[in-house]
Tab-separated table of C-alpha atoms in Angstrom:
chain	number	residue	atom	x	y	z
A	1	MET	CA	93.239	89.321	118.859
A	2	PRO	CA	92.782	93.311	118.659
A	3	ASN	CA	94.816	93.224	115.652
A	4	LYS	CA	92.695	90.798	113.817
A	5	LYS	CA	89.576	92.832	114.631
A	6	LEU	CA	91.364	96.105	113.485
A	7	ALA	CA	92.310	94.242	109.984
A	8	THR	CA	88.825	93.098	109.408
A	9	ALA	CA	87.076	96.456	110.078
A	10	LEU	CA	89.738	98.176	107.746
A	11	LEU	CA	89.107	95.534	105.168
A	12	GLN	CA	85.246	95.823	105.432
A	13	GLY	CA	85.323	99.686	105.360
A	14	LYS	CA	84.060	100.147	108.920
A	15	CYS	CA	84.362	103.231	111.092
A	16	PRO	CA	87.733	103.439	112.936
A	17	ARG	CA	85.975	104.686	116.024
A	18	CYS	CA	83.222	101.930	116.528
A	19	ARG	CA	84.196	99.453	113.962
A	20	SER	CA	80.522	98.905	113.332
A	21	GLY	CA	79.226	101.710	110.895
A	22	ASN	CA	80.180	101.815	107.182
A	23	ILE	CA	82.388	104.454	105.874
A	24	PHE	CA	80.878	104.240	102.368
A	25	THR	CA	77.103	104.583	101.499
A	26	TYR	CA	77.249	101.741	98.733
A	27	PRO	CA	79.243	98.810	98.112
A	28	ALA	CA	82.429	99.084	95.678
A	29	SER	CA	80.296	96.919	93.018
A	30	ALA	CA	78.008	99.921	92.476
A	31	LEU	CA	80.116	101.412	89.900
A	32	PHE	CA	78.437	104.772	89.545
A	33	LYS	CA	78.432	105.280	93.366
A	34	PHE	CA	81.390	103.790	94.654
A	35	ASN	CA	82.662	107.085	95.877
A	36	LYS	CA	79.927	108.121	98.099
A	37	MET	CA	80.753	108.388	101.720
A	38	ASN	CA	78.549	108.661	104.706
A	39	GLU	CA	79.149	112.263	106.111
A	40	ARG	CA	78.790	110.601	109.704
A	41	CYS	CA	79.015	107.126	110.928
A	42	PRO	CA	75.449	105.492	110.850
A	43	HIS	CA	76.380	103.815	114.143
A	44	CYS	CA	78.357	106.393	116.332
A	45	THR	CA	77.739	109.535	114.368
A	46	VAL	CA	81.434	110.545	114.344
A	47	ARG	CA	82.250	112.812	111.463
A	48	LEU	CA	84.047	110.776	108.881
A	49	GLU	CA	85.657	113.896	107.279
A	50	PRO	CA	87.327	115.491	110.130
A	51	GLU	CA	88.184	118.866	108.037
A	52	PRO	CA	87.507	119.991	104.454
A	53	GLY	CA	89.975	118.700	102.059
A	54	PHE	CA	91.033	115.930	104.415
A	55	TYR	CA	91.304	113.282	101.797
A	56	GLN	CA	93.611	114.945	99.642
A	57	GLY	CA	96.429	113.236	101.448
A	58	ALA	CA	94.961	109.942	100.361
A	59	MET	CA	96.547	110.518	96.997
A	60	TYR	CA	99.756	109.604	98.408
A	61	ILE	CA	98.334	106.262	99.681
A	62	SER	CA	96.553	105.663	96.324
A	63	TYR	CA	99.924	106.299	94.489
A	64	GLY	CA	101.561	103.641	96.616
A	65	PHE	CA	98.706	101.214	95.873
A	66	THR	CA	99.173	101.850	92.058
A	67	VAL	CA	102.917	101.333	92.208
A	68	LEU	CA	102.582	98.012	94.155
A	69	VAL	CA	99.938	96.726	91.518
A	70	ILE	CA	102.067	97.688	88.602
A	71	LEU	CA	104.980	96.110	90.111
A	72	MET	CA	103.190	92.904	90.773
A	73	VAL	CA	101.497	92.843	87.255
A	74	GLY	CA	104.857	93.523	85.660
A	75	LEU	CA	106.784	90.672	87.622
A	76	LEU	CA	103.832	88.337	87.051
A	77	LEU	CA	104.000	89.039	83.303
A	78	TYR	CA	107.836	88.852	83.223
A	79	PHE	CA	107.783	85.445	84.855
A	80	ALA	CA	104.904	84.342	82.496
A	81	GLY	CA	107.045	84.619	79.448
A	82	HIS	CA	108.698	88.068	78.612
A	83	PRO	CA	105.678	89.666	76.532
A	84	SER	CA	106.090	92.573	74.522
A	85	ASP	CA	106.220	96.055	75.882
A	86	TRP	CA	102.514	96.686	74.557
A	87	VAL	CA	101.271	93.637	76.390
A	88	TYR	CA	102.708	95.205	79.628
A	89	ILE	CA	101.264	98.505	79.056
A	90	GLY	CA	97.809	97.271	78.059
A	91	THR	CA	97.630	94.713	80.968
A	92	VAL	CA	98.828	97.167	83.527
A	93	ILE	CA	96.092	99.865	82.248
A	94	GLY	CA	93.462	97.287	82.158
A	95	VAL	CA	94.238	96.101	85.743
A	96	MET	CA	94.334	99.565	86.958
A	97	VAL	CA	90.987	100.582	85.537
A	98	LEU	CA	89.263	97.596	87.014
A	99	LEU	CA	90.700	98.307	90.484
A	100	VAL	CA	89.803	102.035	90.541
A	101	PRO	CA	86.786	101.623	92.831
A	102	LEU	CA	89.008	99.500	95.320
A	103	ASN	CA	92.013	101.863	95.009
A	104	TYR	CA	90.010	104.829	95.757
A	105	ARG	CA	88.098	103.247	98.740
A	106	TYR	CA	91.058	101.642	100.464
A	107	SER	CA	93.332	104.763	99.933
A	108	ARG	CA	90.634	106.819	101.792
A	109	ILE	CA	90.089	104.089	104.572
A	110	VAL	CA	93.842	103.629	105.187
A	111	TYR	CA	94.108	107.522	105.507
A	112	LEU	CA	91.241	107.947	107.774
A	113	TYR	CA	92.548	105.053	109.938
A	114	SER	CA	95.943	106.427	110.001
A	115	PHE	CA	95.636	110.218	110.107
A	116	GLY	CA	91.808	110.894	110.996
A	117	GLY	CA	92.548	111.161	114.912
A	118	LEU	CA	89.777	108.646	115.582
A	119	ARG	CA	90.475	106.084	118.123
A	120	TYR	CA	88.675	102.681	118.667
A	121	ASP	CA	86.194	102.942	121.496
A	122	PRO	CA	85.200	99.497	122.513
A	123	SER	CA	81.947	100.636	124.368
A	124	LEU	CA	80.638	101.846	120.952
A	125	SER	CA	80.749	98.560	119.360
A	126	LYS	CA	77.749	96.411	118.820
């Protein structure tokens, strides 16, 4: 059961300490504000940026997400009928542009959960 709660909190972008407060200020659908993060968790007030430049390491996770999406789109197109190289390139670029907000957010969320040094405290939950 705890792993299910962890996965739910991670997918919803909740604070790793209390799993109640939102990490990001606006939803991913707000295209010009998708990258705005809360400085502190609105529920437990823990700092969501442990040190300056902390999220530079999230670029590696973003790179991994990008490679995974490129492989999935490439395999899907390959099995759909072997289109030309330009169809592969155009489709991959289009999909990656559409996924920029999600890639940005989830790479930061996964990085914060993995390397932020914040552990879940059940007493802070709702």
